[in-house]
Short mmCIF file of the C-alpha atoms (twelve columns), coordinates in Angstrom:
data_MODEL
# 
_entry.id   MODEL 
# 
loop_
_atom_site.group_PDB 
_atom_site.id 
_atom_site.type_symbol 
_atom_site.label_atom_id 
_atom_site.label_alt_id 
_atom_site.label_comp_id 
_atom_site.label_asym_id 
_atom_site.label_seq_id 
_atom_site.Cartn_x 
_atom_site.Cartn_y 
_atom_site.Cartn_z 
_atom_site.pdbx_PDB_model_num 
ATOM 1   C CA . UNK A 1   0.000   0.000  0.000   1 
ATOM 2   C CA . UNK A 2   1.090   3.549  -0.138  1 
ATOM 3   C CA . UNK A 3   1.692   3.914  3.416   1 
ATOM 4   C CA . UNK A 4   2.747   0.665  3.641   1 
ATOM 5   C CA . UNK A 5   5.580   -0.552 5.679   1 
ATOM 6   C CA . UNK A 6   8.541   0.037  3.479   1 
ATOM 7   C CA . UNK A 7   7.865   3.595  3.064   1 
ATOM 8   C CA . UNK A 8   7.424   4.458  6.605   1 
ATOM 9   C CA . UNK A 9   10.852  2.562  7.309   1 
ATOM 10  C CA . UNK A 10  12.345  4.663  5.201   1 
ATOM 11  C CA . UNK A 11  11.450  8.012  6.498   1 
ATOM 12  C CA . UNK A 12  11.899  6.304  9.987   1 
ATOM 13  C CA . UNK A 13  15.360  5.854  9.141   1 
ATOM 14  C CA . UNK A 14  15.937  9.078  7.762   1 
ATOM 15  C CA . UNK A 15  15.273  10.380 10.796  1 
ATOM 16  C CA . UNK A 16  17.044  7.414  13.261  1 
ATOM 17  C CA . UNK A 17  20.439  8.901  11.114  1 
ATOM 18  C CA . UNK A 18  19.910  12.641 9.877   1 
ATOM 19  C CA . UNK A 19  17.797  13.476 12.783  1 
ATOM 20  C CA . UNK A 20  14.607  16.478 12.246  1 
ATOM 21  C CA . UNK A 21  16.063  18.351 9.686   1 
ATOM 22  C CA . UNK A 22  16.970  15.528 6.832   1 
ATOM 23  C CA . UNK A 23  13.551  13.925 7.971   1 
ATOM 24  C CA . UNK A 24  11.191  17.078 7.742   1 
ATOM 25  C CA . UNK A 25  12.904  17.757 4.246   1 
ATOM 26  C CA . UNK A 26  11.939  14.213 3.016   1 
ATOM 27  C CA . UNK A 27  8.501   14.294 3.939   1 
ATOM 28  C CA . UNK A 28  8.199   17.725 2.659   1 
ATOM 29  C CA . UNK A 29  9.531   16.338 -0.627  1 
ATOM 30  C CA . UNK A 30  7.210   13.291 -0.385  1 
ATOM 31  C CA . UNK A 31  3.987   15.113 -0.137  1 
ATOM 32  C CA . UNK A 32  5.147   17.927 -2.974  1 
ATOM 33  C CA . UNK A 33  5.661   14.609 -5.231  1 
ATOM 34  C CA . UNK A 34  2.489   13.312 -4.035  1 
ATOM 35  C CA . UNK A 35  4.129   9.810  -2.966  1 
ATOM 36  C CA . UNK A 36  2.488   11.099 0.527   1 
ATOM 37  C CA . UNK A 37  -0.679  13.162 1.335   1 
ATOM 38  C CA . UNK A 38  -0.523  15.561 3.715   1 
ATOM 39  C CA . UNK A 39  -2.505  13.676 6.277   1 
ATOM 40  C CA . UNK A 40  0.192   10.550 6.482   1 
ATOM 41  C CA . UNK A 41  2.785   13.176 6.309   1 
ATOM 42  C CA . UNK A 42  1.414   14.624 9.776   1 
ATOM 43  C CA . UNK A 43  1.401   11.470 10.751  1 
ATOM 44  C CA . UNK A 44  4.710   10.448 10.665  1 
ATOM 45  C CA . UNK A 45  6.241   13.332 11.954  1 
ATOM 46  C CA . UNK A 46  6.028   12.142 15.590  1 
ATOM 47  C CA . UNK A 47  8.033   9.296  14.613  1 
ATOM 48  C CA . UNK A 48  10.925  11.034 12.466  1 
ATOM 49  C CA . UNK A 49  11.615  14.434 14.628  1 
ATOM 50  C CA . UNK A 50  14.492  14.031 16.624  1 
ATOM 51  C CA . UNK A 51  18.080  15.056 17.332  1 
ATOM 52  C CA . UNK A 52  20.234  12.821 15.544  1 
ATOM 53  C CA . UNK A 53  22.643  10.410 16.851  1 
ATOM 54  C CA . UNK A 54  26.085  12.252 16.409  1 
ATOM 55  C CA . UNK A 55  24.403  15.026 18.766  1 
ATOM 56  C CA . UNK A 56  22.944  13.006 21.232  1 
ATOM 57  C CA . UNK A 57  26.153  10.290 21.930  1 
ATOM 58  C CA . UNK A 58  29.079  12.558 21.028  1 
ATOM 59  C CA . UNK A 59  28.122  15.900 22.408  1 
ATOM 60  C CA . UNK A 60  24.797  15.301 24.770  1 
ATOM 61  C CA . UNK A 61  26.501  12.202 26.592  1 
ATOM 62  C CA . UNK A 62  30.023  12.294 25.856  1 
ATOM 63  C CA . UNK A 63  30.847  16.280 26.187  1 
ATOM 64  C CA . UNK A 64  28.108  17.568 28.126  1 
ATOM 65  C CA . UNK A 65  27.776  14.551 31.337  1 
ATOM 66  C CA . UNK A 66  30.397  13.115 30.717  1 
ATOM 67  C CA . UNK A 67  29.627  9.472  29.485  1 
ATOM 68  C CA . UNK A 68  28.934  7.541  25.861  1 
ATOM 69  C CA . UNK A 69  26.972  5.201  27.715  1 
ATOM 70  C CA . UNK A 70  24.187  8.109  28.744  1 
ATOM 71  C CA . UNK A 71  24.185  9.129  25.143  1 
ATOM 72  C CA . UNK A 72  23.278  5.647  23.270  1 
ATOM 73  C CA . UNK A 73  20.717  5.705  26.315  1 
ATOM 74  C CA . UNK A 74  19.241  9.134  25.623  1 
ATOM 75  C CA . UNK A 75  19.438  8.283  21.638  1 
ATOM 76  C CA . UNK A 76  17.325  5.073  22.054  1 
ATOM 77  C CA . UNK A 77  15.303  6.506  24.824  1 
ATOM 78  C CA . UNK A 78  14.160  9.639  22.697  1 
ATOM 79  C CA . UNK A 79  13.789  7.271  19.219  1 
ATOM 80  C CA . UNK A 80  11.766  4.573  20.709  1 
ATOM 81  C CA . UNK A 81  9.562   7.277  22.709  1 
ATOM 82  C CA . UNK A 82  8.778   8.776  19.048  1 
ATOM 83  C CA . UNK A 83  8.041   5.436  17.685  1 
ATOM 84  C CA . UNK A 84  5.449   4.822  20.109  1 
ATOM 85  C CA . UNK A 85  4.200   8.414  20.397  1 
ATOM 86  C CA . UNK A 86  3.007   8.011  16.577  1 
ATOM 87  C CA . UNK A 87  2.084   4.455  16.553  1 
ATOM 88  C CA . UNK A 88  -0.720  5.584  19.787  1 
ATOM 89  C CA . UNK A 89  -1.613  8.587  17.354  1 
ATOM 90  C CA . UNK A 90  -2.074  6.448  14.565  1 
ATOM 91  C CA . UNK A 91  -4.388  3.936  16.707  1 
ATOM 92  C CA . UNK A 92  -6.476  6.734  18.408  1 
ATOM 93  C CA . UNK A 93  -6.807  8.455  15.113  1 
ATOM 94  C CA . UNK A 94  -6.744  6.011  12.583  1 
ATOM 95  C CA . UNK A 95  -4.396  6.232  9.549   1 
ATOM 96  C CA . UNK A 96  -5.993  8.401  7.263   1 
ATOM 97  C CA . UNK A 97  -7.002  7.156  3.767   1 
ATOM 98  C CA . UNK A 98  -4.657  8.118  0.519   1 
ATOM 99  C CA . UNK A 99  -6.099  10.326 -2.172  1 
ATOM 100 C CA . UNK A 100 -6.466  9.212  -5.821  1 
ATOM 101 C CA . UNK A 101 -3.480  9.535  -7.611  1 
ATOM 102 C CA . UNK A 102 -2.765  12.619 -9.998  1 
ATOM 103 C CA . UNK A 103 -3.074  12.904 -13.349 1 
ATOM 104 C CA . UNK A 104 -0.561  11.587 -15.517 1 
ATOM 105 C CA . UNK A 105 0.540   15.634 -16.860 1 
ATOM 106 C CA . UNK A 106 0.921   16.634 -13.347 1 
ATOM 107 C CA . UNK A 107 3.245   14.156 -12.841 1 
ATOM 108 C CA . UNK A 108 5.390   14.700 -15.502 1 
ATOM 109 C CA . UNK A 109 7.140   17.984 -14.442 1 
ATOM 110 C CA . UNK A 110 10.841  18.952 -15.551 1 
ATOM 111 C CA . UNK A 111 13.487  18.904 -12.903 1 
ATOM 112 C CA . UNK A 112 14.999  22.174 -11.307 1 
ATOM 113 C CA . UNK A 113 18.470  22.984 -12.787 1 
ATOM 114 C CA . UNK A 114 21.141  22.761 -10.363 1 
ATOM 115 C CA . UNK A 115 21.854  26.625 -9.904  1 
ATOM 116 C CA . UNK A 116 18.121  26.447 -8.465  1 
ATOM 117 C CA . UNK A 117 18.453  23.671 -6.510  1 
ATOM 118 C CA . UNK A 118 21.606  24.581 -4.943  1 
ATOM 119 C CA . UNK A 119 19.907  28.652 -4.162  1 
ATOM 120 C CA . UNK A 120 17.184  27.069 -2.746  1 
ATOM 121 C CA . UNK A 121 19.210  24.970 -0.243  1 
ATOM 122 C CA . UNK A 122 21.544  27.938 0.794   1 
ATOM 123 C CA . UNK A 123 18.481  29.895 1.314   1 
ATOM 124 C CA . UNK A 124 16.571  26.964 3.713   1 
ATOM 125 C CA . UNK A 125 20.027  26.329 5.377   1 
ATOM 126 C CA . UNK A 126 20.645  30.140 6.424   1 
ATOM 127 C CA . UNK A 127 16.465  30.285 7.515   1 
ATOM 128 C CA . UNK A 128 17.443  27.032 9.997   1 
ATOM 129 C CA . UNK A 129 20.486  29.156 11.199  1 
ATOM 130 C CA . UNK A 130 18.927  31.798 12.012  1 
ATOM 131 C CA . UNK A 131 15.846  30.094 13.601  1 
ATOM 132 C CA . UNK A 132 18.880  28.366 16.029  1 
ATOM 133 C CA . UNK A 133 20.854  31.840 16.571  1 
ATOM 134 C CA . UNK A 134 17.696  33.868 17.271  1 
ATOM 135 C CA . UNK A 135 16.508  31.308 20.315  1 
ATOM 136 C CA . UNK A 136 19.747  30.356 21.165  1 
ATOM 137 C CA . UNK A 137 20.206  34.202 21.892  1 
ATOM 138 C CA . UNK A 138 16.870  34.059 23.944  1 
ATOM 139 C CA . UNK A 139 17.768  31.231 25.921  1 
ATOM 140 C CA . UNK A 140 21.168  32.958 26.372  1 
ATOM 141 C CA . UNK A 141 19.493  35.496 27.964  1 
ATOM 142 C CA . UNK A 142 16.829  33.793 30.126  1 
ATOM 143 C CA . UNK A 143 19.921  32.112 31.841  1 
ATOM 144 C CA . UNK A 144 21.673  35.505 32.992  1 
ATOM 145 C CA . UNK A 145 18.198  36.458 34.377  1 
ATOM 146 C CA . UNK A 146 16.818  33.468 35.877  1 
ATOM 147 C CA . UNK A 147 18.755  31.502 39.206  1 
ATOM 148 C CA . UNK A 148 20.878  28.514 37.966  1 
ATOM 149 C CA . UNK A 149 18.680  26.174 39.091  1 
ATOM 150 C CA . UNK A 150 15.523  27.543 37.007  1 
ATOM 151 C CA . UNK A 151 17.592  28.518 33.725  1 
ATOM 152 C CA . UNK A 152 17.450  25.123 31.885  1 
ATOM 153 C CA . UNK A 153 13.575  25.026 31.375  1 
ATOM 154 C CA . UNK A 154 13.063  28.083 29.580  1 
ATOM 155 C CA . UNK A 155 15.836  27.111 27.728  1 
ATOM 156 C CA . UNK A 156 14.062  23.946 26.777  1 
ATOM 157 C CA . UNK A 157 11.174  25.204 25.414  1 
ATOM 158 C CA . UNK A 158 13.124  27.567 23.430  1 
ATOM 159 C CA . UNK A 159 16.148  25.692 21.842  1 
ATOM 160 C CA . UNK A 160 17.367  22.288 22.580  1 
ATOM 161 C CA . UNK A 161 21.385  22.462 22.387  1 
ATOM 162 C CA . UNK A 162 20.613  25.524 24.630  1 
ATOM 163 C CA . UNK A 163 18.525  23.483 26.913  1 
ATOM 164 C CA . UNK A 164 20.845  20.447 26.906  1 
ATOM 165 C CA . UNK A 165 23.465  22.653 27.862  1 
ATOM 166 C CA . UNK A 166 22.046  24.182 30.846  1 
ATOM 167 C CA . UNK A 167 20.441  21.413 31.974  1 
ATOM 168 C CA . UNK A 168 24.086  18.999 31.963  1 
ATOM 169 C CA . UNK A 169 24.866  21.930 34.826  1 
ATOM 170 C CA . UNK A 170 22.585  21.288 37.113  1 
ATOM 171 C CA . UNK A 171 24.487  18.391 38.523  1 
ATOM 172 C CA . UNK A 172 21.934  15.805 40.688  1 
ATOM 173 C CA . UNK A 173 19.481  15.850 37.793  1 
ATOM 174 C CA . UNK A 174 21.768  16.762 34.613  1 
ATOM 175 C CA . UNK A 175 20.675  13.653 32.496  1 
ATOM 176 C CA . UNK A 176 16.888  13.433 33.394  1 
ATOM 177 C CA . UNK A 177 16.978  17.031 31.971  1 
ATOM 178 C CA . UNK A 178 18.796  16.440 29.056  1 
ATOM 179 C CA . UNK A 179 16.264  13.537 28.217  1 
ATOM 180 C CA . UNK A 180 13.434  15.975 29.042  1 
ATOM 181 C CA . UNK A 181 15.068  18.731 26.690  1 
ATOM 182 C CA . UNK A 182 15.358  15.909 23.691  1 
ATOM 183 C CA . UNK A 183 12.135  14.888 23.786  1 
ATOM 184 C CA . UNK A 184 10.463  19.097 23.780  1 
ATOM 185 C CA . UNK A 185 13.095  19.425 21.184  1 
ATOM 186 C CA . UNK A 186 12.174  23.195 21.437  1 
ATOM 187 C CA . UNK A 187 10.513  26.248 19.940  1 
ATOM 188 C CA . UNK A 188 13.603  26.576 17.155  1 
ATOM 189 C CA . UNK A 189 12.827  22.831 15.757  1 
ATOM 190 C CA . UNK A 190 9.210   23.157 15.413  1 
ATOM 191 C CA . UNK A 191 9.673   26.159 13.493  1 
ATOM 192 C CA . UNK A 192 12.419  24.857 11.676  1 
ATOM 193 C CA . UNK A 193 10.059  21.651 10.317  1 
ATOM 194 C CA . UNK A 194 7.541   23.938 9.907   1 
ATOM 195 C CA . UNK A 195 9.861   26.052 7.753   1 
ATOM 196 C CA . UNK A 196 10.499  23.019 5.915   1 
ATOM 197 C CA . UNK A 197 7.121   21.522 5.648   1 
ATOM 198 C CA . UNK A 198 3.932   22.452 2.941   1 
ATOM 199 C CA . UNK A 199 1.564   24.861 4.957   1 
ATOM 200 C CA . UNK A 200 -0.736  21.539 4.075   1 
ATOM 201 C CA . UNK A 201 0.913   19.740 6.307   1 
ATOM 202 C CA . UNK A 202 -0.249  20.233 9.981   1 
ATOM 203 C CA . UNK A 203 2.070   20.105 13.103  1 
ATOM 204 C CA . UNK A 204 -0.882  19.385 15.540  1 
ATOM 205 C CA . UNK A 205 -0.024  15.215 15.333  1 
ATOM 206 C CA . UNK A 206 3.243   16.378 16.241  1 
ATOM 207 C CA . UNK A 207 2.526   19.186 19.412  1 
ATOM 208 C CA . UNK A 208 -0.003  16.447 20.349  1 
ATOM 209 C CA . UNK A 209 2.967   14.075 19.835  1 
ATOM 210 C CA . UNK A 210 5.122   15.954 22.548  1 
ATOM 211 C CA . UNK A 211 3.230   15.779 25.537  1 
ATOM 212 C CA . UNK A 212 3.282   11.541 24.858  1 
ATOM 213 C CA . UNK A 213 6.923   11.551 24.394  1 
ATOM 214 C CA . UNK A 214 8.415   13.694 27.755  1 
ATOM 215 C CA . UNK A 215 6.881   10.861 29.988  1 
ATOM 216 C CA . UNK A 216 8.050   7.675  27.490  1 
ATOM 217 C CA . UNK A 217 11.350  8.794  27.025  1 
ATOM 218 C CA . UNK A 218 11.746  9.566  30.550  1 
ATOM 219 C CA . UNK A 219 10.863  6.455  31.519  1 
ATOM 220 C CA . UNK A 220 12.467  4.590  28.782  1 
ATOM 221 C CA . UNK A 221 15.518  5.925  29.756  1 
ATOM 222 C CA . UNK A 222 15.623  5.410  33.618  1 
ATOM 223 C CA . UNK A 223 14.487  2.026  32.564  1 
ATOM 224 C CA . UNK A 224 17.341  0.958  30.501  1 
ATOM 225 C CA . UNK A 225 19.824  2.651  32.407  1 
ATOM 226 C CA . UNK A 226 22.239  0.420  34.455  1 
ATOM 227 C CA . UNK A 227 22.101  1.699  38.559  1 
ATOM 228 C CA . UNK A 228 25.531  2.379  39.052  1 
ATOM 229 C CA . UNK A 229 25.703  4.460  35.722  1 
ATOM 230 C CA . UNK A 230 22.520  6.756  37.273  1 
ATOM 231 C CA . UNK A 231 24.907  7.008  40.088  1 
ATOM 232 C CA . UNK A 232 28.009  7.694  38.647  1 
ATOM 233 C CA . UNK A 233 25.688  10.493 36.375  1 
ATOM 234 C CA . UNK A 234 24.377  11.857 39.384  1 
ATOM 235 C CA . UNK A 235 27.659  12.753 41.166  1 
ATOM 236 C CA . UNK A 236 29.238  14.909 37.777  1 
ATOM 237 C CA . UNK A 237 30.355  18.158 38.851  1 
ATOM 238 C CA . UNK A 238 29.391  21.175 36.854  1 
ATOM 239 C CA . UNK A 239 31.775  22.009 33.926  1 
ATOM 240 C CA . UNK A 240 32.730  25.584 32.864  1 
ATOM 241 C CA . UNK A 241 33.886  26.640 30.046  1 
ATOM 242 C CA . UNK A 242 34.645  30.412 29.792  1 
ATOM 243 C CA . UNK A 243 34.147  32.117 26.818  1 
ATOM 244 C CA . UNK A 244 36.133  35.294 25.963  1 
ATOM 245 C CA . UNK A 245 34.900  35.814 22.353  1 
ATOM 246 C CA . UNK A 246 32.637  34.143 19.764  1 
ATOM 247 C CA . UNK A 247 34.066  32.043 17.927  1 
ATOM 248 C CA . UNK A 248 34.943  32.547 13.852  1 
ATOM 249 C CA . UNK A 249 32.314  30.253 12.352  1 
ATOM 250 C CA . UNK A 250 29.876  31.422 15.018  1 
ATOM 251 C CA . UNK A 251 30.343  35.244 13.996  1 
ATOM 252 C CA . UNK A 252 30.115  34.551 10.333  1 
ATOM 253 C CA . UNK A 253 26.824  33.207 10.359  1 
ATOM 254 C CA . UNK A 254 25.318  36.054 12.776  1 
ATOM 255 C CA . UNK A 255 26.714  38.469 10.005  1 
ATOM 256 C CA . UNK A 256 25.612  36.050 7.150   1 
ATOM 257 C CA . UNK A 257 21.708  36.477 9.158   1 
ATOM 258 C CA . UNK A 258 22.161  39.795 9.713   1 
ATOM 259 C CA . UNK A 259 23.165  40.867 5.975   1 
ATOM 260 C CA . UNK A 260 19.597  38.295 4.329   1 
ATOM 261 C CA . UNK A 261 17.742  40.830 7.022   1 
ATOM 262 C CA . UNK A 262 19.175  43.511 5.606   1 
ATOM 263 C CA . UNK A 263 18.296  42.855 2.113   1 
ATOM 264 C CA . UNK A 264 15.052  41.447 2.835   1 
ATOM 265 C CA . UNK A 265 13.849  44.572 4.859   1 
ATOM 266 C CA . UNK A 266 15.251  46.671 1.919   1 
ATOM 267 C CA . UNK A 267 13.473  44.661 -0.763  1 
ATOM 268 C CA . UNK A 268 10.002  45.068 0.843   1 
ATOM 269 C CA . UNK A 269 10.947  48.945 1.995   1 
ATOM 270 C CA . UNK A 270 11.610  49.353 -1.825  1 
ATOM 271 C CA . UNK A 271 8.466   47.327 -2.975  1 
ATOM 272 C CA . UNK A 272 6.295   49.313 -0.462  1 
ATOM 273 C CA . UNK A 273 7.555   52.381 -2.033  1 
ATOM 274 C CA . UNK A 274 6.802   52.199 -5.796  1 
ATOM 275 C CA . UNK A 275 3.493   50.678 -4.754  1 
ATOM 276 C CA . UNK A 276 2.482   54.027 -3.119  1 
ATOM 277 C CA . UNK A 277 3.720   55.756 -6.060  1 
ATOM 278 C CA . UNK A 278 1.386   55.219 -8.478  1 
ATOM 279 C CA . UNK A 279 -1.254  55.904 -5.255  1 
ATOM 280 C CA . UNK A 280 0.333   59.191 -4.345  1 
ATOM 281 C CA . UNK A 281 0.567   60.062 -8.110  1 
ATOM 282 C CA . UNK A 282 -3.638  59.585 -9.209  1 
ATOM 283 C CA . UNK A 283 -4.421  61.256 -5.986  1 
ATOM 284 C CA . UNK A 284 -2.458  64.226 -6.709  1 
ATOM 285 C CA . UNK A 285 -3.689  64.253 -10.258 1 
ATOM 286 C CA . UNK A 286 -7.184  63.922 -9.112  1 
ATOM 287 C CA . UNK A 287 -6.738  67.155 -6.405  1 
ATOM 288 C CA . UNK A 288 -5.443  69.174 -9.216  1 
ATOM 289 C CA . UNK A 289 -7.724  72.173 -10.634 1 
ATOM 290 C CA . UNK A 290 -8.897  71.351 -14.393 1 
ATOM 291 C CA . UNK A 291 -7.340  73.777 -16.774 1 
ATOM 292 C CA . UNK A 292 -8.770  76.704 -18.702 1 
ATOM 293 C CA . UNK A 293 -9.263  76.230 -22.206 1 
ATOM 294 C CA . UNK A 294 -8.788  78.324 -25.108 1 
ATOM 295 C CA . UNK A 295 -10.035 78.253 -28.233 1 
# 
C-alpha cells in the first residue's frame, strides 16, 4: 500500500540517522511529489523528529555529562519514545485514507536545474540558522536572568542544544533534563520543520505528539539505564567553560543572518515604495484644478 511498511521505514530511518532536519525535508519532498498526502505526512512526523545520533552520543553524553553510555541511552530513549508516540496517534486516530493519484501531466514535471536547486538549499540552510541563533540568543538570555537552578527550562522550550546545555549543569538531575530537553526538542525545531514543511501539512499530530513523548522517554531511559551508571551520572560536577569571544564560524553566520535581514527589509521597503507611487501620483492628479481652455 502507499503507506505501507517500506515507506514508513524509510522516512523512519531518515530520521534514526539525519535526525529532524533531513527527515522534515523528506517528507516535505514526499507530499510535494504526491508519494504522501498531507494527512500521512502529519502522521509520521512524531516518529521522524528528533536530534540525531552524532548530537545526542558525542556531544549530549560524551561532552556535556560526561559518558557515551548516557548518550546511546538518551538516543534510544528519545527514538523509541517517538516510535510509540506516533504508533498511539495512529491507533487513536486512525491512519488516514490516501487520495487518488494525480493525473498523468501533473506528474510529468521537468526537474529544477542545479543553480536552483543549490539557491534554494543555501536559502533553507541560512532560515534554519537563524531560527537556532535567534533562540539560542533568547535562551542565552533567560539564563543571565533566571537563578541557575531555574535557567534550563526556559531554555528547553526555546532551543534544545541551549537546553541540553544548561540542563548537563545542574548536577543531581543533569541527564533526566537532558532527556526531558530531547524529547520538547524546542521552539527553534518546530519552526524549523515547519519552515520546511507544505503549509498543508499540519504540526498538531506532532505538538499532540510531545506531551506523549516527555513521559516515554523519561521512563524509557531510567528504565534501561544500568544503577551504578545513574549514580556515577548523578555525582558529575558542573563544567565551565569560559568564553572570551565568539568564535569565527559562530560570527560569520550572525553576520551572514544579519546581511539576508538587511536585504530582505530593503526589498520590501523598496516594494512598499513604488506601490504608493502610483497611489500618491492619481491622488495628486485627481486634487489638481482642471485647466482653462482656449479656443
Amino acid at each position: 500500500p502507499k503507506f505501507g511498511t517500506l515507506s514508513v521505514a524509510v522516512y523512519l530511518l531518515i530520521g534514526l540517522v539525519g535526525g529532524f532536519a533531513p527527515a522534515a525535508a523528506a517528507v516535505a519532498e514526499a507530499v510535494r511529489s504526491r508519494e504522501l498526502t498531507p494527512q500521512e505526512a502529519s502522521a509520521l512526523l512524531p516518529a521522524c523528529i528528533c536530534s540525531g545520533p552524532s548530537f545526542v552520543i558525542l556531544t549530549v553524553g560524551e561532552q556535556l555529562l560526561g559518558s557515551r553510555t548516557a548518550g546511546v541511552c538518551l538516543f534510544a530513549a528519545q527514538v523509541l519514545a517517538g516510535w510509540l508516540t506516533a504508533a498511539l496517534l495512529c491507533r487513536v486516530r486512525g491512519i488516514p485514507e490516501p487520495l487518488p493519484a494525480p493525473p498523468a501531466a501533473a506528474q510529468t514535471e521537468p526537474p529544477p536545474a542545479l543553480d536552483t536547486i543549490l539557491a534554494q538549499a543555501a536559502v533553507t540552510y541560512l532560515k534554519l540558522c537563524g531560527f537556532v541563533l535567534y533562540f539560542r540568543l533568547l535562551a542565552a538570555g533567560c539564563g543571565l536572568l533566571l537563578p541557575a537552578a531555574l535557567a534550563p527550562f526556559p531554555a528547553m522550550l526555546l532551543e534544545v542544544c541551549s537546553g541540553c546545555d544548561y540542563a548537563a549543569r545542574t548536577g543531581l538531575w543533569a541527564s533526566g533534563l537532558c532527556c526531558a530537553a530531547l524529547s520538547v526538542q524546542g521552539a527553534s525545531v518546530l519552526l524549523q520543520v515547519r519552515t520546511l514543511c507544505p503549509p498543508e501539512v499540519s504540526l498538531r499530530s506532532l505538538l499532540w505528539g510531545r506531551l506523549l513523548h516527555l513521559p516515554l522517554s523519561l521512563a524509557l531511559f531510567y528504565l534501561g539505564l544500568p544503577q551504578s551508571a545513574v549514580e556515577s551520572f548523578n555525582t558529575l560536577c558542573a563544567r565551565v567553560v569560559p568564553m572570551r569571544r565568539v568564535p569565527t564560524d559562530c560570527a560569520l553566520l550572525v553576520f551572514a543572518v544579519c546581511c539576508i535581514t538587511a536585504c530582505e527589509a530593503c526589498r520590501l521597503t523598496g516594494k512598499k515604495a513604488q506601490n504608493a507611487a502610483p497611489a500618491n501620483k492619481n491622488r495628486s492628479a485627481a486634487c489638481k484644478p482642471p485647466q482653462n481652455v482656449v479656443t
